[in-house]
PDB file of C-alpha atoms in Angstrom:
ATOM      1  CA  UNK A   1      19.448 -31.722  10.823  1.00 39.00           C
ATOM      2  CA  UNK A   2      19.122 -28.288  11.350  1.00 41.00           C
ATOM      3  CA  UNK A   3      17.118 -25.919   9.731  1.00 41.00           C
ATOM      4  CA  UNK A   4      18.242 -22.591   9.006  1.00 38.00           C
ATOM      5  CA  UNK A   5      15.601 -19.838   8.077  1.00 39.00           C
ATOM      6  CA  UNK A   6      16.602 -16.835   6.372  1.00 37.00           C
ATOM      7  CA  UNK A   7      16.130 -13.489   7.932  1.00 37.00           C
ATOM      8  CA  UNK A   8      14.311 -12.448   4.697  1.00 35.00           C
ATOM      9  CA  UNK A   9      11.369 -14.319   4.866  1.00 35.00           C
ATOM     10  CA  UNK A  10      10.215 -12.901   8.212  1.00 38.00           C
ATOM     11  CA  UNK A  11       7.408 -11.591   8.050  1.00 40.00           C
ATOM     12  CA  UNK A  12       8.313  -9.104  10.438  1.00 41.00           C
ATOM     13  CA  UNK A  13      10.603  -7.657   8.279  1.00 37.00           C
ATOM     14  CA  UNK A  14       9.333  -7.989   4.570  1.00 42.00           C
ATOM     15  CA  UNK A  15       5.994  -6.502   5.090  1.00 53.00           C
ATOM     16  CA  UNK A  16       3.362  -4.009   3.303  1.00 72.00           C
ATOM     17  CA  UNK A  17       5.802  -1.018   4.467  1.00 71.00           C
ATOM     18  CA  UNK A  18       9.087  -2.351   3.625  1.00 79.00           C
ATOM     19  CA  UNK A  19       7.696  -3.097   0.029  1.00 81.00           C
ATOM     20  CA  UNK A  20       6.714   0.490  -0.182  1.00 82.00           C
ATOM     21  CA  UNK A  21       9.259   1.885   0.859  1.00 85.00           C
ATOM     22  CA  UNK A  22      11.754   0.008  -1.298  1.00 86.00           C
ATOM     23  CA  UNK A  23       9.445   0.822  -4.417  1.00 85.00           C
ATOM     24  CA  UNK A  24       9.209   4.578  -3.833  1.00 87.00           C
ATOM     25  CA  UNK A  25      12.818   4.645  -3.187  1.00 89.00           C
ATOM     26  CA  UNK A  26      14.078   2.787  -6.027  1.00 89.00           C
ATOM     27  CA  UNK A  27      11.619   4.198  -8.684  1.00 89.00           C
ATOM     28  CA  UNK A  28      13.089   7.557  -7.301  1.00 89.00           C
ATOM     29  CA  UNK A  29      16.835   6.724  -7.361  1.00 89.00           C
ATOM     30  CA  UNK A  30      16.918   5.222 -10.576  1.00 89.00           C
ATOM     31  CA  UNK A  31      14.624   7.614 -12.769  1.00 87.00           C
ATOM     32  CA  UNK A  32      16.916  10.513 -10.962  1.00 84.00           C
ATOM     33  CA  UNK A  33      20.260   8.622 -11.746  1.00 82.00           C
ATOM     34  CA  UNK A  34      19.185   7.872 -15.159  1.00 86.00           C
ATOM     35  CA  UNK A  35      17.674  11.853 -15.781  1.00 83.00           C
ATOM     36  CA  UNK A  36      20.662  12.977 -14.136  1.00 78.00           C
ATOM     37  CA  UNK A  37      23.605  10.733 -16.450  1.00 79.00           C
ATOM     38  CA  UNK A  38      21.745  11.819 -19.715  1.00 85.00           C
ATOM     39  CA  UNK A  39      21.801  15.285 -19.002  1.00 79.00           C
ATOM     40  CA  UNK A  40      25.822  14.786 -17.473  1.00 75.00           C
ATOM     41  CA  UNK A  41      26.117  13.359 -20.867  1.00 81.00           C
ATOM     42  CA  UNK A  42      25.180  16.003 -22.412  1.00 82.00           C
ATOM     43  CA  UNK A  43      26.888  18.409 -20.303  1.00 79.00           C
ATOM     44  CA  UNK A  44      30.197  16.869 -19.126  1.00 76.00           C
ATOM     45  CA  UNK A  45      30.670  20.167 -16.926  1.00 77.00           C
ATOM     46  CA  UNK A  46      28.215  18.744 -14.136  1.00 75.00           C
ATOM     47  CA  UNK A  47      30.319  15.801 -13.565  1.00 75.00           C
ATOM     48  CA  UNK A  48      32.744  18.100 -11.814  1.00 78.00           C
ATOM     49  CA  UNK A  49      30.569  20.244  -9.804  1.00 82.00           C
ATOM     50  CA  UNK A  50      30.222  19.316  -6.395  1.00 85.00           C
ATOM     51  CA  UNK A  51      26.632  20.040  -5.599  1.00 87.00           C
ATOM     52  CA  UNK A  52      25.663  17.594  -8.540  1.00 87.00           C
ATOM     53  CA  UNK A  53      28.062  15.307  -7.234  1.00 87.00           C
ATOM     54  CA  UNK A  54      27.390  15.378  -3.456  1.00 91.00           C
ATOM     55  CA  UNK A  55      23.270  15.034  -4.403  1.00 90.00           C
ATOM     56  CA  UNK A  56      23.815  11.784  -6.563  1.00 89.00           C
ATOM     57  CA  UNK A  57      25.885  10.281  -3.228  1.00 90.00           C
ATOM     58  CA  UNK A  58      22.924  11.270  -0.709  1.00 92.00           C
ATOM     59  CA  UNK A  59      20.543   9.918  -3.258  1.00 91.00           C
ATOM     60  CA  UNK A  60      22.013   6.453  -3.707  1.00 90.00           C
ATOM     61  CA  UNK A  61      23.259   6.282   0.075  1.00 92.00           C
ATOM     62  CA  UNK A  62      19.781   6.775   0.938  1.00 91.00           C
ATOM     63  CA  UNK A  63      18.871   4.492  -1.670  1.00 90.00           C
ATOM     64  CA  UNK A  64      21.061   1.749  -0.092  1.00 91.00           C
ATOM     65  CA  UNK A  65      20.205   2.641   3.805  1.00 89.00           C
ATOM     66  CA  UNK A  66      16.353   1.767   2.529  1.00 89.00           C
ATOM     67  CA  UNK A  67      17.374  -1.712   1.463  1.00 88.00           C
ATOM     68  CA  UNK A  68      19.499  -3.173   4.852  1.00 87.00           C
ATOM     69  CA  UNK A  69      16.567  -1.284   7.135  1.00 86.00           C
ATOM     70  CA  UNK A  70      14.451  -3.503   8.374  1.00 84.00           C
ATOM     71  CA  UNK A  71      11.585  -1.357   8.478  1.00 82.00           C
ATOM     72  CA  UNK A  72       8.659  -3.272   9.925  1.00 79.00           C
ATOM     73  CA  UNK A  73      10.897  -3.001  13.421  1.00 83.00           C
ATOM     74  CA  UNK A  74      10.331   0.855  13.367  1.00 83.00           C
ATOM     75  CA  UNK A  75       7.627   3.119  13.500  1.00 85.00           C
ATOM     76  CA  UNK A  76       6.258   4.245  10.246  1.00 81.00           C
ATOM     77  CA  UNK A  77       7.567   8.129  10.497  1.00 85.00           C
ATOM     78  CA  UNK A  78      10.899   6.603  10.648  1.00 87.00           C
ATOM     79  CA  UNK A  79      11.120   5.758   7.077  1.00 88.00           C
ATOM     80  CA  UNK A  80      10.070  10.148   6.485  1.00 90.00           C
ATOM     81  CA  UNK A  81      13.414  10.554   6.832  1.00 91.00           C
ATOM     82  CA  UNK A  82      14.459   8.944   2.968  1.00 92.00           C
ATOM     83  CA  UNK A  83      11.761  11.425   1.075  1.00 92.00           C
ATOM     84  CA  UNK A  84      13.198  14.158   2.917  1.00 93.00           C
ATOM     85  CA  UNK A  85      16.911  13.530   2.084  1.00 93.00           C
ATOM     86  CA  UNK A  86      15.449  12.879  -1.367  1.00 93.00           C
ATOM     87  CA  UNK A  87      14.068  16.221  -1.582  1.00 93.00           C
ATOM     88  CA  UNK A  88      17.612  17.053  -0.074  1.00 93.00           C
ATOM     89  CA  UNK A  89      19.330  15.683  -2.643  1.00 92.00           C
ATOM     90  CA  UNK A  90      17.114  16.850  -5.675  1.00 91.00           C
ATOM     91  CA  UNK A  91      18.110  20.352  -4.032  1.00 91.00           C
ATOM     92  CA  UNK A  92      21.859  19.737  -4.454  1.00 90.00           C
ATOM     93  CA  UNK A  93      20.919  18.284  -7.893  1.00 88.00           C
ATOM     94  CA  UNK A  94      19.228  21.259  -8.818  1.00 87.00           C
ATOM     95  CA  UNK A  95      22.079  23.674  -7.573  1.00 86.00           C
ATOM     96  CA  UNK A  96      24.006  22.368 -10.458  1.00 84.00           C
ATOM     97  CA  UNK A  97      21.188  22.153 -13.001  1.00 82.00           C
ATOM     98  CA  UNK A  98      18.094  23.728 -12.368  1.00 81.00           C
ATOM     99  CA  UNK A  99      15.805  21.749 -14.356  1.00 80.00           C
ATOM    100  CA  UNK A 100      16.495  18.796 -12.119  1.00 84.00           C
ATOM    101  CA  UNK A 101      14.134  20.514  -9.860  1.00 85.00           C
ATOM    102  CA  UNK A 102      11.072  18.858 -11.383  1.00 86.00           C
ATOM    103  CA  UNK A 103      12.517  15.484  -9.501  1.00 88.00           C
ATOM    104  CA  UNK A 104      11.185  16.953  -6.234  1.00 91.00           C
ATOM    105  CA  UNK A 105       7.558  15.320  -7.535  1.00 91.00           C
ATOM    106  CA  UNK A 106       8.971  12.169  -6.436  1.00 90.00           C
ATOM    107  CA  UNK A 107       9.808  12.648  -2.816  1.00 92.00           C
ATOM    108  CA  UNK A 108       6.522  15.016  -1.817  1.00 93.00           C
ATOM    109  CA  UNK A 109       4.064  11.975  -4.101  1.00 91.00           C
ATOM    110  CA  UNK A 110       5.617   9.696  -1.435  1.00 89.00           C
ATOM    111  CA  UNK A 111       5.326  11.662   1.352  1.00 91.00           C
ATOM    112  CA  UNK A 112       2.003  12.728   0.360  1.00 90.00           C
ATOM    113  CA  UNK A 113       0.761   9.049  -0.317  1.00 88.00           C
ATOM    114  CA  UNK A 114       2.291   7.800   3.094  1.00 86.00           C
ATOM    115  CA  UNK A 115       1.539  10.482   5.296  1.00 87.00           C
ATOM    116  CA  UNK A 116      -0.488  13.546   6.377  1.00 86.00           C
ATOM    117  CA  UNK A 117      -0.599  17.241   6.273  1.00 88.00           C
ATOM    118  CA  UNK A 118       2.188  17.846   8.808  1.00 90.00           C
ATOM    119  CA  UNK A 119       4.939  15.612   7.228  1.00 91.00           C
ATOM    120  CA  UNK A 120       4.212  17.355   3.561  1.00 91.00           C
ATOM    121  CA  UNK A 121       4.775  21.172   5.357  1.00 92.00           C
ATOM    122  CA  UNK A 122       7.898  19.683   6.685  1.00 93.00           C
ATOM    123  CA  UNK A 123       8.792  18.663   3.210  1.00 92.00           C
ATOM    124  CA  UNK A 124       7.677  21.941   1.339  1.00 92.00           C
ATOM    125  CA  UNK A 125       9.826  23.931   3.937  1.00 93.00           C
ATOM    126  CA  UNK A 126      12.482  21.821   3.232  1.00 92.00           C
ATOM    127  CA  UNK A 127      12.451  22.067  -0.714  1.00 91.00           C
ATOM    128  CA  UNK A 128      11.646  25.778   0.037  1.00 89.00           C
ATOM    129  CA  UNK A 129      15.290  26.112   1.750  1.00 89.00           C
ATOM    130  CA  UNK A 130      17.177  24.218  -0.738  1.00 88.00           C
ATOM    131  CA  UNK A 131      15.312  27.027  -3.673  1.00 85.00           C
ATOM    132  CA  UNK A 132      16.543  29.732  -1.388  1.00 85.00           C
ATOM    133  CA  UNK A 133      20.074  28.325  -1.301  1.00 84.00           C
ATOM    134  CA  UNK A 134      20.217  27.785  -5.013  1.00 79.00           C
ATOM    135  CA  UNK A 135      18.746  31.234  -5.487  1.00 78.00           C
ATOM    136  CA  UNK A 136      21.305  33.045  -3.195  1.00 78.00           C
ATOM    137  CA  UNK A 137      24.108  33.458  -5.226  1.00 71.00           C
ATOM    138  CA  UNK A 138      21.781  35.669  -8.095  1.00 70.00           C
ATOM    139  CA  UNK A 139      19.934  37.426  -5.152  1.00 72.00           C
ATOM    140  CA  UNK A 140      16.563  37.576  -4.295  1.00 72.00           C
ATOM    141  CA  UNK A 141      14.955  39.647  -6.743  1.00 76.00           C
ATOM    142  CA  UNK A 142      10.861  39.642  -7.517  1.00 77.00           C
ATOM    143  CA  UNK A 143      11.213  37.070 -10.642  1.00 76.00           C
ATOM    144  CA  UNK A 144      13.414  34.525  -7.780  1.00 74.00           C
ATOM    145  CA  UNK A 145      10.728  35.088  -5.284  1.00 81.00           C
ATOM    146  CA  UNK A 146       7.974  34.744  -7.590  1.00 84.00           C
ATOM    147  CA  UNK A 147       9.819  31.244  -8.959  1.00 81.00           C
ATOM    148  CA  UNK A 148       9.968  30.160  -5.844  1.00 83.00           C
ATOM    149  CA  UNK A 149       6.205  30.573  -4.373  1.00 87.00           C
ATOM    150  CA  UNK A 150       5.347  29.126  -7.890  1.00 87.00           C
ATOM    151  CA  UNK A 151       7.594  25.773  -7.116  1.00 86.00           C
ATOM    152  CA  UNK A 152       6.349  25.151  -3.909  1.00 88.00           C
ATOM    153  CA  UNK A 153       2.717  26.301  -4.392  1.00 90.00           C
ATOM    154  CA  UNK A 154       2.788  23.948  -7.266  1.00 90.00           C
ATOM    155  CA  UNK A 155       4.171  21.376  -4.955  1.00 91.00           C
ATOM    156  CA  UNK A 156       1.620  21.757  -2.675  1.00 91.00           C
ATOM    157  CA  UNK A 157      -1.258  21.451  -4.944  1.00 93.00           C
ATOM    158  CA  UNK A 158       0.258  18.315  -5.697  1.00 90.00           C
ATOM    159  CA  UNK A 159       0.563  17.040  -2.295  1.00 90.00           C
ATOM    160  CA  UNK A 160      -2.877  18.178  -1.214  1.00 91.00           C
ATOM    161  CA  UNK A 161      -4.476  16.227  -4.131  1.00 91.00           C
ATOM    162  CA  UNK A 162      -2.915  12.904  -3.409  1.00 89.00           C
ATOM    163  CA  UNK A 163      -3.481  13.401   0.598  1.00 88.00           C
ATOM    164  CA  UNK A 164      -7.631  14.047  -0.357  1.00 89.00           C
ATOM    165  CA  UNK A 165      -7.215  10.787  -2.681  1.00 86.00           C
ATOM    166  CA  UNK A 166      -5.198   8.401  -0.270  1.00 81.00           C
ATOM    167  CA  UNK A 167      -7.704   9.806   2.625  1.00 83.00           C
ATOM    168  CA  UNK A 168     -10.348   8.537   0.225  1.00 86.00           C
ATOM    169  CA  UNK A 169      -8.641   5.367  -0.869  1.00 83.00           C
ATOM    170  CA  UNK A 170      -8.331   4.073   2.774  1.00 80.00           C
ATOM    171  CA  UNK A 171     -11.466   4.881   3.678  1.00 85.00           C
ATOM    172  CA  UNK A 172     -12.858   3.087   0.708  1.00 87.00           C
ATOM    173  CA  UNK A 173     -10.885   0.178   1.782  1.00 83.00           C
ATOM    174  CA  UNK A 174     -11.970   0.244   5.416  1.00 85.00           C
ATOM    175  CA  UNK A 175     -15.271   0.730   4.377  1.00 88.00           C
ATOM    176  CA  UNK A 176     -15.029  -2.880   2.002  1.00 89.00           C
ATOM    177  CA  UNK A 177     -13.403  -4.459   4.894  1.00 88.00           C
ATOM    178  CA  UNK A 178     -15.853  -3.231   7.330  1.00 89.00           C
ATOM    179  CA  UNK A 179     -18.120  -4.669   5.027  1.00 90.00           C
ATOM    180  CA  UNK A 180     -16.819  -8.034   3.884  1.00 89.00           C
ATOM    181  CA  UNK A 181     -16.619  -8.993   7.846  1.00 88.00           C
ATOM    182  CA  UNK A 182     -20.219  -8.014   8.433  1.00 90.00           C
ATOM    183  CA  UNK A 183     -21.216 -10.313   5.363  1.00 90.00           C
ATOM    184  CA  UNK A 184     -18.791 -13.402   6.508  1.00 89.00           C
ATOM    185  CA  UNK A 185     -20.212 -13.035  10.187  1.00 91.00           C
ATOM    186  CA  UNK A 186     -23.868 -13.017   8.549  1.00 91.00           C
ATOM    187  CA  UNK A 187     -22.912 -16.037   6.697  1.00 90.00           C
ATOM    188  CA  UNK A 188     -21.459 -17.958   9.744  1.00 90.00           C
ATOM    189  CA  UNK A 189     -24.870 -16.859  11.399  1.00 91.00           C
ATOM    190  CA  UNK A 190     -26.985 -18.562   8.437  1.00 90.00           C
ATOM    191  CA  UNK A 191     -24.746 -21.725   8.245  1.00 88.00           C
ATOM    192  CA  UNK A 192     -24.900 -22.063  11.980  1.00 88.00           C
ATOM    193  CA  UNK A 193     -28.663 -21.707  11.888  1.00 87.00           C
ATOM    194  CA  UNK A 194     -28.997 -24.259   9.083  1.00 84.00           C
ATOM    195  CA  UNK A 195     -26.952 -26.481  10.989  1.00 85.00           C
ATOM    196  CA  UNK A 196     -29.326 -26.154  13.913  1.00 87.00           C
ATOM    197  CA  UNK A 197     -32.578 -26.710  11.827  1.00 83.00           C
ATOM    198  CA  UNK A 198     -30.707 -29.693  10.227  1.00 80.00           C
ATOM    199  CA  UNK A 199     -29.483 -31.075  13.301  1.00 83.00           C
ATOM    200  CA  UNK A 200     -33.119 -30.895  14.865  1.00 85.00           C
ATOM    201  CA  UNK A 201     -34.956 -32.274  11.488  1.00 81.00           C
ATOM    202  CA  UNK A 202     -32.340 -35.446  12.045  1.00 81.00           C
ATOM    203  CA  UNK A 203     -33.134 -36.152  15.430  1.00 84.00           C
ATOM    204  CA  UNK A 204     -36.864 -36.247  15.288  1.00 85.00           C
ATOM    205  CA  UNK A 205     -38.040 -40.420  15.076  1.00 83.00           C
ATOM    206  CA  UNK A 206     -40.697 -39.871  12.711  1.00 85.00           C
ATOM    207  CA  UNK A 207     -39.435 -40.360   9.182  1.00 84.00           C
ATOM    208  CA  UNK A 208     -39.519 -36.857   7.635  1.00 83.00           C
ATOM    209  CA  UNK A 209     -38.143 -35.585   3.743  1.00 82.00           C
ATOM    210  CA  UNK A 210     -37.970 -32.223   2.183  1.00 80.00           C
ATOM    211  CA  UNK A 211     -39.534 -32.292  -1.681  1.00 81.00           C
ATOM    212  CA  UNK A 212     -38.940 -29.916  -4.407  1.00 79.00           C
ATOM    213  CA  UNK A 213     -41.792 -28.543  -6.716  1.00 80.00           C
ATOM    214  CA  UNK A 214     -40.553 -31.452  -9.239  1.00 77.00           C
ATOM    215  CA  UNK A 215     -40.828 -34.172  -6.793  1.00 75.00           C
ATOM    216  CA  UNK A 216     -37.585 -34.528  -5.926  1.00 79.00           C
ATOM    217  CA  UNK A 217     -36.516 -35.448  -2.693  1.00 77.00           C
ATOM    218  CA  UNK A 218     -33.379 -33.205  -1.074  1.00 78.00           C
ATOM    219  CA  UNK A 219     -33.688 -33.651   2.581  1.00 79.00           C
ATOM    220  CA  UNK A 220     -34.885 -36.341   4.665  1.00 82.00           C
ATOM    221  CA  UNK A 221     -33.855 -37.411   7.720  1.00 82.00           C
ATOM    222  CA  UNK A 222     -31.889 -40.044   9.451  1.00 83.00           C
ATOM    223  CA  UNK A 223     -35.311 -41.937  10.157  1.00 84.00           C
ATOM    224  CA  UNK A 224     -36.615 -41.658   6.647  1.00 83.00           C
ATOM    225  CA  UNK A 225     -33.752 -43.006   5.406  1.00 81.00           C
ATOM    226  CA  UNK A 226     -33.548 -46.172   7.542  1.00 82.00           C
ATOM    227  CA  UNK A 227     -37.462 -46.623   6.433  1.00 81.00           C
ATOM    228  CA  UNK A 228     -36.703 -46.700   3.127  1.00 78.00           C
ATOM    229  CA  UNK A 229     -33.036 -48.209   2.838  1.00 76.00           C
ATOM    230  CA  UNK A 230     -32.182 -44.367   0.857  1.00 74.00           C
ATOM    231  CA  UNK A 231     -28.271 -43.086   0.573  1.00 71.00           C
ATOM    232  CA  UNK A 232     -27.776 -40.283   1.961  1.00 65.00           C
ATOM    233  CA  UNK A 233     -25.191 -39.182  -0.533  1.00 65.00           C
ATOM    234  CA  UNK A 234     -27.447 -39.015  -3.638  1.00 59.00           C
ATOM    235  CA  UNK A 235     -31.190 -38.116  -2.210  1.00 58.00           C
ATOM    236  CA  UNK A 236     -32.487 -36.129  -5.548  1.00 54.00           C
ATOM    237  CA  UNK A 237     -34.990 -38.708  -7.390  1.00 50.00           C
ATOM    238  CA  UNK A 238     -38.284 -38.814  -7.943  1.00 48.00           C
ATOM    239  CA  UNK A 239     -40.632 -40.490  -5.006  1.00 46.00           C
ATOM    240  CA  UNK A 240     -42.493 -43.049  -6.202  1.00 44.00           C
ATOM    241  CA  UNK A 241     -45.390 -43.303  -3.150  1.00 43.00           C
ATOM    242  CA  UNK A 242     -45.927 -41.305  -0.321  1.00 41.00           C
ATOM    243  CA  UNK A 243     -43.649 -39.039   1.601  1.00 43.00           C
ATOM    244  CA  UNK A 244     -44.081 -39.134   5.523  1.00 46.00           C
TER     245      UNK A 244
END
């Protein structure tokens, strides 16, 4: 009979990475759907502009592209490119309704988790653009300027925070690791040791036993035993003469 294994539990291709990235990006496209229908409700007008339109598409196209990727076949910058359509699509989102623009915390906390310095610049440039193209059609006075080095300075502030606490996260985690191996090779070290010591204390011909401080016998070896008929399996009770 053949076996047929699904393609889902390969390890290969639901790993630590594909889990992430299918959290961040669901968590993002359904808070940002859900925001984005209550305020449509609200205001019926957005349902017909296109901007609002086209960013809910990118948003859930991205949303779906994340799910048939088998990321774990890729390298990890690949999946850098759903945040940034994300921020992308917040933009359009925010071309029809401005306060939408607080949804750009999603995309830089996941680039900021995920990655480094470099990839959050790229994304701060790239919500920087989509401010300057919602800001173009009221001009570019002081208050839009000053609006928009507020956004992305706030944005970076943000980034920059979680990048100093993932940086110390993993290195707390390497650190535990680093140290959990050093204390299961020290304990392979002892049991391999004891093994030794008990291997010797069996082989020597003259009938030996370990006693505790209440007279208990917990060791003895193999010639001991055979002297005195004794069961290996239960050795603790009390001696009753001498112990050679």
């Amino acid at each position: 009979m053949q076996t047929f294994v699904s393609r889902w539990a390969d390890s290969q291709l639901i790993g630590t990475r594909t889990r992430s990235v299918w959290q961040w990006q669901l968590i993002f496209t359904f808070s940002t759907v859900a925001i984005a229908v209550v305020i449509a409700i609200l205001d019926e007008l957005l349902l017909t502009h296109g901007a609002f339109l086209a960013g809910i598409i990118l948003i859930v196209a991205a949303s779906t592209a994340s799910l048939v990727t088998p990321w774990a076949r890729y390298p990890k910058w690949a999946a850098l490119v759903l945040p940034l359509l994300d921020i992308i699509g917040v933009g359009l989102l925010a071309i029809a309704e401005s306060n939408l623009g607080y949804l750009w915390v999603f995309p830089i906390a996941w680039i900021a988790t995920y990655y480094g310095t470099r990839e959050l610049i790229i994304g701060l440039v790239i919500t920087g653009v989509m401010n300057l193209i919602d800001s173009w059609p009221r001009g570019y006075s002081s208050a839009v300027v000053l609006e928009l080095l507020i956004v992305v300075l706030a944005l970076a502030f943000l980034g920059i925070t979680i990048i100093v606490g993932a940086r110390r996260t993993r290195a707390f985690r390497h650190l535990t690791r680093r140290q959990a191996d050093r204390l299961d090779r020290t304990l392979h070290r002892v049991q391999a040791a004891e093994q030794r010591v008990n291997a010797v204390f069996d082989s020597i011909s003259v009938a030996l036993a370990r006693v505790s401080s209440g007279g208990e016998i917990v060791a003895a070896n193999t010639a001991y035993r055979a002297l005195y008929s004794l069961d290996p399996r239960d050795l603790r009770f009390s001696i009753g003469g001498a112990v050679e």
